[in-house]
Short mmCIF file of C-alpha atoms in Angstrom, two decimals:
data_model
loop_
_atom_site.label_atom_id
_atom_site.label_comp_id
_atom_site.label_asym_id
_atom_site.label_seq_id
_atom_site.Cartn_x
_atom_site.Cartn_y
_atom_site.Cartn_z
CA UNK E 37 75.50 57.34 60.50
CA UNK E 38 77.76 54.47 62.09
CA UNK E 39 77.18 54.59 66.22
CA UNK E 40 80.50 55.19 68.08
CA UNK E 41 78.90 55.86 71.33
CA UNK E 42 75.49 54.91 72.50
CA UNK E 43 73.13 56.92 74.62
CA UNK E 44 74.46 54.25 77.43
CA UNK E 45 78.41 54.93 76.47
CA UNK E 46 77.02 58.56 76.56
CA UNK E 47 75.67 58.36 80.30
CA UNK E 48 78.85 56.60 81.27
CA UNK E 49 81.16 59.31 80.19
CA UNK E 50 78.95 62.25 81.41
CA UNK E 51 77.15 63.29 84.66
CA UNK E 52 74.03 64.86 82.76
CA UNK E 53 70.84 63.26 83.14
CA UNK E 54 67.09 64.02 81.45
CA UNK E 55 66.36 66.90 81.64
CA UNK E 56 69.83 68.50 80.81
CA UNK E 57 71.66 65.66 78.85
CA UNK E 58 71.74 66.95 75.39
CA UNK E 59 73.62 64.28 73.66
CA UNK E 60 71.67 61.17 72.15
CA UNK E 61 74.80 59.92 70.42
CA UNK E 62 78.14 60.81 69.18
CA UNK E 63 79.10 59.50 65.55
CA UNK E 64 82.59 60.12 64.68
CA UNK E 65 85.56 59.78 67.16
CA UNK E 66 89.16 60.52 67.39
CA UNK E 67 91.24 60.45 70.43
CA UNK E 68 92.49 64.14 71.22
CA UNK E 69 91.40 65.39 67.95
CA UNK E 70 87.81 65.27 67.25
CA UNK E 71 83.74 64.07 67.80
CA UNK E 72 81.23 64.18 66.09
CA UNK E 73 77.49 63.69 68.36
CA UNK E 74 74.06 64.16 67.46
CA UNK E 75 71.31 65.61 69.38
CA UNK E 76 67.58 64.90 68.06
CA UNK E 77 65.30 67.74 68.72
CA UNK E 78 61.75 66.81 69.59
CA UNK E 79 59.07 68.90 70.80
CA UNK E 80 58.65 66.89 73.61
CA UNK E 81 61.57 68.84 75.02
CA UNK E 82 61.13 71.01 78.25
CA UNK E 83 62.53 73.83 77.26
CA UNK E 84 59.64 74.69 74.80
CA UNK E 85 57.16 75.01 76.72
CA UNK E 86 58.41 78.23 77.42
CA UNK E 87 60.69 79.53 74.60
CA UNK E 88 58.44 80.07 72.92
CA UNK E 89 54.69 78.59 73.15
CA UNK E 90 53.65 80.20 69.50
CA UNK E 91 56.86 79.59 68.01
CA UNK E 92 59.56 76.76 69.67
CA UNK E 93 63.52 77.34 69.16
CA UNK E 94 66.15 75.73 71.00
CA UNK E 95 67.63 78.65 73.23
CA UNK E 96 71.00 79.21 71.96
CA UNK E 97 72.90 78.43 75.36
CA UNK E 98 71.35 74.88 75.14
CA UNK E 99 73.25 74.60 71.78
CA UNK E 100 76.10 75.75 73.03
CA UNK E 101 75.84 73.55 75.77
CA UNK E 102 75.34 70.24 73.66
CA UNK E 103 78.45 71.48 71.86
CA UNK E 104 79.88 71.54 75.58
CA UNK E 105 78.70 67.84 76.45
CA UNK E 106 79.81 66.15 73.32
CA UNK E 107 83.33 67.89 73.51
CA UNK E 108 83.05 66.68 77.70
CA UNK E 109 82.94 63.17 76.10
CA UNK E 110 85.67 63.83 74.04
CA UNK E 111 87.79 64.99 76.86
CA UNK E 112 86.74 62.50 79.42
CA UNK E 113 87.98 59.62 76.55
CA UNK E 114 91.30 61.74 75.73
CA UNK E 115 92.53 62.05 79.22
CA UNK E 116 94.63 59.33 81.14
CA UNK E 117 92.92 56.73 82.76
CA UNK E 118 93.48 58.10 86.09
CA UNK E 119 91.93 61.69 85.13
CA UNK E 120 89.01 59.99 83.21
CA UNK E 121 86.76 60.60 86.46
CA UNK E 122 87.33 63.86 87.08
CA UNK E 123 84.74 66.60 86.62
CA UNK E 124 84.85 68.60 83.58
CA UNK E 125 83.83 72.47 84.41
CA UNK E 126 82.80 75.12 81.30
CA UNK E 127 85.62 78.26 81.75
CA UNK E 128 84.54 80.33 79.16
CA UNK E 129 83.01 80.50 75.67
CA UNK E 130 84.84 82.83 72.84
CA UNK E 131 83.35 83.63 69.05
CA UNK E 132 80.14 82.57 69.88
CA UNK E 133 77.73 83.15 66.76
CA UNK E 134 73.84 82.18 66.15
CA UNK E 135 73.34 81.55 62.51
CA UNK E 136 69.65 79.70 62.34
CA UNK E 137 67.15 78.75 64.45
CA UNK E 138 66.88 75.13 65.86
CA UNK E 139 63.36 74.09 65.98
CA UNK E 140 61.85 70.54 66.87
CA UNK E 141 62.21 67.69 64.12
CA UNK E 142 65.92 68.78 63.65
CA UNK E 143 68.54 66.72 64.05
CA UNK E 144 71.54 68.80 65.99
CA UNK E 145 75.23 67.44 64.55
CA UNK E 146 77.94 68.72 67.02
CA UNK E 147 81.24 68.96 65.70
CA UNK E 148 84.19 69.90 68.19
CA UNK E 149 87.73 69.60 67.39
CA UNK E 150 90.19 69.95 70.10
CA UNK E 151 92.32 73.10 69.48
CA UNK E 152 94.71 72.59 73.05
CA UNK E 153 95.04 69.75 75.81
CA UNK E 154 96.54 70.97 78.89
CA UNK E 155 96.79 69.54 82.37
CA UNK E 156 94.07 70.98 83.75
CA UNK E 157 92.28 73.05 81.23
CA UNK E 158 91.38 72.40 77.27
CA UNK E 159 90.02 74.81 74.33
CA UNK E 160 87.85 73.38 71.42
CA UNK E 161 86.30 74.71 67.93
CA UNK E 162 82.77 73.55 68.23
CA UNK E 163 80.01 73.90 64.90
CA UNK E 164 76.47 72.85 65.16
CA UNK E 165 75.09 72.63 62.33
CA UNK E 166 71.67 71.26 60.88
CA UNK E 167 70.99 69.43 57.26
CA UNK E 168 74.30 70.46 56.88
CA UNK E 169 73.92 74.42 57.20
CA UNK E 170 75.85 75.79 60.33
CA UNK E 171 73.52 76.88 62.70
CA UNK E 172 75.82 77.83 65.66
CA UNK E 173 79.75 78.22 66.54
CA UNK E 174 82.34 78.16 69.54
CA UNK E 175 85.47 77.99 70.76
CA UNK E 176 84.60 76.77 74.30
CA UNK E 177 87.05 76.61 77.57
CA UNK E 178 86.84 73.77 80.23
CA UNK E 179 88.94 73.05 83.14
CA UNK E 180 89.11 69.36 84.62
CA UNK E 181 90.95 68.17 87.55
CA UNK E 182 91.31 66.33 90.84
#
């Protein structure tokens, strides 16, 4: 897969460091419409230490909240210029589903398409989906302003 945005790009358009960022690189981009972002899954991540030592799976809100980042950098590069700074806040998640566990070695691909852009809030579609079977999916609310 072609980079669009590096893990620097990434860490430019987001305030999420290690531990939390969950986005190693987004693959696909169009302006107000869509991303595409990967996240590689590694056992090396925190979170397994405790969920669970016998048997590791990515908690489900950690999905959901990689969906959130990559669609963050989708908003933060759709916006004008002068909004491309602000803050961008989760409001609300709707049709969230769990289809398959997410366990280290797989490789996370985000899809988010952006549904509504308002002036302070927007709603996207988001999919995870590993080796090409959906794994998890959300519409997810965010509000960004001054």
């Amino acid at each position: 897969m072609e980079t669009v945005f590096d893990i620097k790009s990434i860490l430019d358009h987001l305030p999420h460091r290690y531990p939390f960022l969950l986005v190693d690189r987004v693959v696909e981009f169009e302006k107000s419409k869509r991303i595409v972002a990967l996240k590689n899954v590694t056992i090396n991540e925190p979170f397994f230490q405790g969920h669970f030592p016998n048997m590791p799976i990515m908690p489900g809100v950690l999905i959901v909240e990689a969906m959130g980042q990559a669609g963050g950098v989708l908003v933060t590069q759709s916006l004008p210029p002068e909004k491309q700074g602000n803050l961008i806040l989760f409001m609300g998640f709707d049709k969230v589903r769990f289809r398959k566990p997410v366990v280290p070695g797989d490789q996370l691909i985000l899809e988010l398409d952006m549904l509504n852009l308002r002036t302070r809030a927007v709603k996207m579609a988001g999919v995870a989906k590993v080796e090409g079977n959906v794994v998890a999916e959300a519409q997810l609310l965010a509000a960004y302003g001054d």
